[in-house]
Short mmCIF file of C-alpha atoms in Angstrom, two decimals:
data_model
loop_
_atom_site.label_atom_id
_atom_site.label_comp_id
_atom_site.label_asym_id
_atom_site.label_seq_id
_atom_site.Cartn_x
_atom_site.Cartn_y
_atom_site.Cartn_z
CA MET A 15 -2.70 241.71 207.52
CA LYS A 16 -2.05 245.47 207.49
CA ALA A 17 0.07 245.17 210.62
CA GLY A 18 2.21 242.56 208.87
CA ILE A 19 2.73 244.86 205.90
CA ARG A 20 3.73 247.77 208.14
CA LYS A 21 6.15 245.53 210.03
CA TRP A 22 7.82 244.54 206.77
CA LEU A 23 8.03 248.10 205.54
CA SER A 24 9.49 249.39 208.78
CA GLY A 25 11.74 246.68 210.13
CA GLY A 26 12.60 244.09 207.52
CA ILE A 27 12.44 240.33 207.97
CA ALA A 28 15.04 238.50 210.06
CA CYS A 29 14.87 235.33 208.00
CA LEU A 30 16.11 237.29 204.98
CA ALA A 31 19.13 238.77 206.75
CA PHE A 32 21.21 236.63 204.36
CA ALA A 33 20.70 239.18 201.60
CA ALA A 34 21.38 242.26 203.70
CA ALA A 35 25.05 242.43 202.85
CA ALA A 36 24.46 242.08 199.12
CA ILE A 37 25.81 244.47 196.57
CA ALA A 38 23.39 246.88 194.94
CA ALA A 39 21.34 245.31 192.18
CA PRO A 40 21.90 246.44 188.59
CA ASP A 41 19.22 246.45 185.92
CA GLU A 42 17.50 243.07 185.60
CA ALA A 43 16.45 241.41 182.34
CA ALA A 44 12.74 241.13 181.64
CA PRO A 45 11.20 237.76 182.57
CA ALA A 46 10.19 235.30 179.86
CA TRP A 47 6.51 235.42 180.85
CA LYS A 48 4.07 238.28 180.18
CA ALA A 49 3.83 240.15 183.47
CA ASP A 50 1.22 242.82 184.26
CA VAL A 51 2.82 244.90 186.99
CA ALA A 52 -0.01 247.46 187.08
CA ALA A 53 -2.62 244.74 187.67
CA ALA A 54 -0.41 243.06 190.28
CA ARG A 55 0.04 246.34 192.11
CA ALA A 56 -3.71 247.02 192.05
CA THR A 57 -4.41 243.57 193.52
CA PHE A 58 -1.70 244.01 196.14
CA GLU A 59 -3.05 247.39 197.24
CA ARG A 60 -6.64 246.15 197.29
CA GLU A 61 -5.85 243.04 199.32
CA THR A 62 -3.61 244.82 201.81
CA GLY A 63 -5.70 247.99 202.00
CA MET A 64 -2.56 250.10 201.61
CA ALA A 65 -1.16 252.16 198.77
CA LEU A 66 2.39 251.33 197.73
CA ARG A 67 4.64 253.76 199.56
CA PRO A 68 7.38 255.85 197.95
CA GLY A 69 10.67 253.96 197.93
CA PHE A 70 9.03 250.60 197.18
CA ARG A 71 8.30 248.97 193.86
CA ILE A 72 6.72 245.82 192.49
CA GLU A 73 8.64 243.76 189.96
CA PRO A 74 7.99 240.40 188.28
CA THR A 75 10.19 237.47 189.24
CA VAL A 76 11.30 234.80 186.77
CA PHE A 77 8.45 232.61 188.04
CA PRO A 78 5.16 233.16 186.16
CA ARG A 79 2.50 234.99 188.22
CA TYR A 80 4.89 235.71 191.09
CA TYR A 81 6.01 239.22 191.96
CA ALA A 82 8.52 240.78 194.33
CA LEU A 83 7.94 243.80 196.55
CA ARG A 84 11.30 245.55 196.68
CA SER A 85 12.67 248.50 198.59
CA ASP A 86 15.04 251.11 197.19
CA ALA A 87 16.95 250.98 200.50
CA PRO A 88 20.19 248.98 200.06
CA GLY A 89 20.21 245.60 201.80
CA ARG A 90 16.48 245.45 202.55
CA PRO A 91 15.09 242.01 201.58
CA SER A 92 12.21 241.46 199.18
CA ALA A 93 8.74 240.16 199.95
CA TYR A 94 6.82 238.07 197.41
CA PHE A 95 3.26 237.44 196.31
CA ARG A 96 1.30 235.69 193.59
CA ASP A 97 -0.93 237.78 191.36
CA ASP A 98 -4.07 236.52 193.13
CA MET A 99 -2.59 237.23 196.60
CA LYS A 100 -3.56 233.72 197.70
CA TRP A 101 0.14 232.96 198.13
CA THR A 102 2.42 235.43 199.87
CA ALA A 103 5.84 235.38 201.51
CA ASN A 104 6.86 237.89 204.19
CA VAL A 105 3.83 240.02 203.34
CA ARG A 106 1.03 239.19 205.73
CA SER A 107 3.51 237.82 208.24
CA PRO A 108 7.07 236.45 208.25
CA GLY A 109 7.32 233.26 206.21
CA TRP A 110 4.99 231.76 203.64
CA SER A 111 1.22 231.94 203.65
CA THR A 112 -1.28 230.26 201.33
CA SER A 113 -5.06 230.14 201.38
CA ASP A 114 -5.06 227.08 199.10
CA ALA A 115 -5.30 223.96 201.24
CA ALA A 116 -3.92 221.80 198.42
CA GLU A 117 -0.70 223.82 198.36
CA GLY A 118 -0.24 223.24 202.08
CA SER A 119 -0.08 219.44 201.80
CA ALA A 120 3.16 217.54 201.24
CA GLU A 121 2.00 216.46 197.79
CA GLY A 122 0.85 219.97 196.94
CA LEU A 123 4.14 221.46 198.08
CA LEU A 124 6.12 219.05 195.91
CA ARG A 125 3.91 219.89 192.95
CA TRP A 126 4.41 223.61 193.63
CA GLN A 127 8.17 223.09 193.82
CA ARG A 128 8.22 221.08 190.59
CA GLU A 129 6.40 223.89 188.78
CA ARG A 130 8.96 226.41 190.01
CA VAL A 131 11.80 224.17 188.87
CA GLN A 132 10.24 223.85 185.41
CA ALA A 133 10.12 227.65 185.17
CA LEU A 134 13.81 228.19 185.90
CA PRO A 135 15.55 230.33 183.25
CA LEU A 136 18.32 227.81 182.59
CA GLU A 137 19.69 229.89 179.73
CA ARG A 138 20.51 232.67 182.23
CA LEU A 139 22.36 230.40 184.66
CA VAL A 140 25.99 229.29 184.61
CA LYS A 141 26.54 225.93 182.91
CA VAL A 142 29.22 223.88 184.66
CA LYS A 143 29.71 220.97 182.29
CA ARG A 144 31.47 217.83 183.45
CA ARG A 145 30.85 214.24 182.26
CA THR A 146 27.16 213.68 182.97
CA PRO A 147 24.01 215.36 181.67
CA PHE A 148 22.85 218.37 183.70
CA VAL A 149 21.55 216.57 186.78
CA ALA A 150 20.91 219.53 189.13
CA VAL A 151 20.58 223.26 189.63
CA ILE A 152 22.69 224.48 192.53
CA TRP A 153 22.33 227.73 194.47
CA SER A 154 25.80 228.19 195.83
CA ALA A 155 28.27 230.76 197.17
CA PRO A 156 32.07 231.01 196.97
CA ASP A 157 32.25 232.03 200.64
CA CYS A 158 30.24 229.01 201.84
CA PRO A 159 32.29 226.09 203.29
CA PHE A 160 29.52 223.54 202.70
CA CYS A 161 29.36 224.67 199.08
CA ARG A 162 33.00 223.70 198.69
CA LYS A 163 32.13 220.26 200.03
CA LEU A 164 29.36 220.07 197.42
CA GLU A 165 31.81 221.05 194.67
CA ARG A 166 34.16 218.24 195.66
CA SER A 167 31.26 215.77 195.39
CA LEU A 168 30.29 217.13 191.98
CA GLU A 169 33.88 216.89 190.74
CA GLU A 170 34.27 213.32 191.99
CA ALA A 171 31.00 212.28 190.33
CA GLY A 172 31.66 214.25 187.13
CA ALA A 173 28.24 215.84 187.59
CA SER A 174 27.19 218.65 185.26
CA VAL A 175 25.03 221.31 186.90
CA TYR A 176 23.45 224.68 186.34
CA LEU A 177 24.80 227.21 188.82
CA VAL A 178 23.02 230.12 190.50
CA PRO A 179 25.99 231.99 192.03
CA VAL A 180 25.30 234.11 195.12
CA GLY A 181 27.15 235.12 198.28
CA LEU A 182 26.91 234.99 202.05
CA SER A 183 28.49 238.44 202.22
CA ALA A 184 29.13 241.45 200.02
CA ASP A 185 32.48 239.95 199.06
CA GLY A 186 30.81 236.64 198.18
CA PHE A 187 28.34 238.42 195.90
CA ARG A 188 31.18 240.40 194.32
CA ARG A 189 33.03 237.19 193.52
CA SER A 190 29.87 235.57 192.18
CA ALA A 191 29.29 238.59 189.93
CA GLN A 192 32.83 238.17 188.58
CA VAL A 193 32.11 234.49 187.90
CA TYR A 194 28.80 235.23 186.19
CA CYS A 195 30.32 237.84 183.88
CA SER A 196 33.54 235.97 183.15
CA ALA A 197 34.35 234.95 179.58
CA ASP A 198 34.47 231.40 180.98
CA PRO A 199 31.98 231.34 183.89
CA ALA A 200 32.37 227.62 184.56
CA GLY A 201 36.15 227.90 184.71
CA ALA A 202 35.91 230.97 186.93
CA TRP A 203 33.56 229.16 189.30
CA ARG A 204 35.73 226.06 189.58
CA ALA A 205 38.75 228.27 190.23
CA ALA A 206 36.86 230.24 192.89
CA MET A 207 35.90 226.99 194.60
CA GLY A 208 39.40 225.54 194.45
CA GLU A 209 38.46 222.87 191.89
CA GLY A 210 40.18 224.37 188.85
CA PRO A 211 43.17 226.47 187.74
CA ALA A 212 43.62 229.60 189.83
CA ALA A 213 43.54 231.76 186.69
CA GLY A 214 40.37 230.13 185.36
CA GLY A 215 37.67 232.36 183.93
CA GLY A 216 39.58 234.90 181.89
CA PRO A 217 38.44 238.51 181.30
CA ALA A 218 34.93 239.79 181.89
CA ARG A 219 32.35 239.73 179.09
CA GLU A 220 31.65 243.22 177.84
CA GLY A 221 28.21 244.55 178.77
CA CYS A 222 27.45 241.72 181.23
CA ARG A 223 25.40 242.65 184.29
CA TYR A 224 25.03 240.28 187.23
CA PRO A 225 21.27 239.83 187.91
CA HIS A 226 21.49 240.06 191.69
CA ASP A 227 17.77 240.19 192.47
CA THR A 228 17.00 237.28 190.15
CA MET A 229 19.70 235.13 191.73
CA VAL A 230 18.36 235.81 195.24
CA ASP A 231 14.75 235.27 194.12
CA ILE A 232 15.63 231.85 192.75
CA GLY A 233 17.16 230.82 196.06
CA PHE A 234 14.15 232.05 198.00
CA PHE A 235 11.75 229.98 195.92
CA LEU A 236 13.90 226.86 195.58
CA GLY A 237 14.72 226.95 199.28
CA ARG A 238 11.02 227.42 200.09
CA GLY A 239 11.81 230.63 201.90
CA ARG A 240 14.99 229.39 203.54
CA LEU A 241 18.00 231.30 202.22
CA ALA A 242 20.70 228.81 203.18
CA THR A 243 23.52 227.60 200.95
CA PRO A 244 23.91 225.33 199.19
CA ILE A 245 20.55 224.36 197.71
CA VAL A 246 20.62 221.46 195.26
CA VAL A 247 17.50 220.93 193.15
CA PHE A 248 16.93 217.97 190.86
CA ALA A 249 14.75 217.84 187.74
CA ASP A 250 11.98 215.90 189.52
CA GLY A 251 11.51 218.83 191.92
CA SER A 252 13.19 217.19 194.91
CA SER A 253 15.88 219.16 196.68
CA ILE A 254 18.58 219.11 199.34
CA VAL A 255 19.42 222.11 201.51
CA GLY A 256 22.98 221.89 202.78
CA TRP A 257 25.46 219.16 201.95
CA ASP A 258 27.02 216.33 203.92
CA ASP A 259 29.37 213.44 203.18
CA GLU A 260 26.72 210.70 202.98
CA ARG A 261 23.11 211.57 202.13
CA GLY A 262 23.95 214.21 199.54
CA PRO A 263 26.49 212.17 197.53
CA ALA A 264 24.23 209.10 197.71
CA ARG A 265 21.30 211.04 196.26
CA LEU A 266 23.57 212.51 193.59
CA ARG A 267 24.74 209.04 192.53
CA GLN A 268 21.12 207.88 192.41
CA VAL A 269 20.12 210.72 190.10
CA ILE A 270 23.14 210.20 187.86
CA ALA A 271 22.35 206.49 187.59
CA GLY A 272 18.78 206.90 186.45
CA GLY A 273 17.09 210.10 187.50
CA PRO A 274 15.73 212.78 185.18
CA ALA A 275 18.07 215.47 183.91
CA PHE A 276 17.66 219.10 182.92
CA PRO A 277 17.82 220.02 179.22
CA ASP A 278 21.07 221.39 177.84
CA ARG A 279 20.30 225.02 176.97
#
């Protein structure tokens, strides 16, 4: 366990190289749940047998009971743990680890995923309203070619979604930050993806800060540790990573026809 911690602190995790080119994170809004960072840190240090080193900090994620171990060094990815340390990600070793056998089963994993989906801060995401109810949450990037394919499918189906805008590169994150803080985020996103007027979005909202860490955290949890774009998550907890011309659109039509939808917040 201690060796795994030292490896993370010294060398980073290859599977999180996606976030390495990200822009520096601004101040993040407090999560909706009551986090106890001091208690989480004490549990982390007790279970790992190591004091938190200078240059690292523990912060709550938007998911109740789950915390991120972050570095002050630009581009270094986060590790994650639950407050009981029975679930960790990139802490004891690269990837996910759980000591709860129920969470390791297919049924348990779906239940875990559904709970994370229910905890999503929809009010902090970008609402892209089309004709349907909000049928999905998408984790998507303007510099991702498969994300553009997804956008075409959403436009054709008239599917309303909540958007978590991120980037595959520093430029992608910069463009997503512009979308997030636009006076018309949905219009700015559709313009960025080539599905709306080039001038869509208008000026930036005064005082808006793009919550970089939160956006990346959401992708890590919804992608079950796989930071690949796009990620499409439906209200029943099921998800699709990537997007093709057959399976993805077919599932989208199925959900629109009779699947559950997210609330309009």
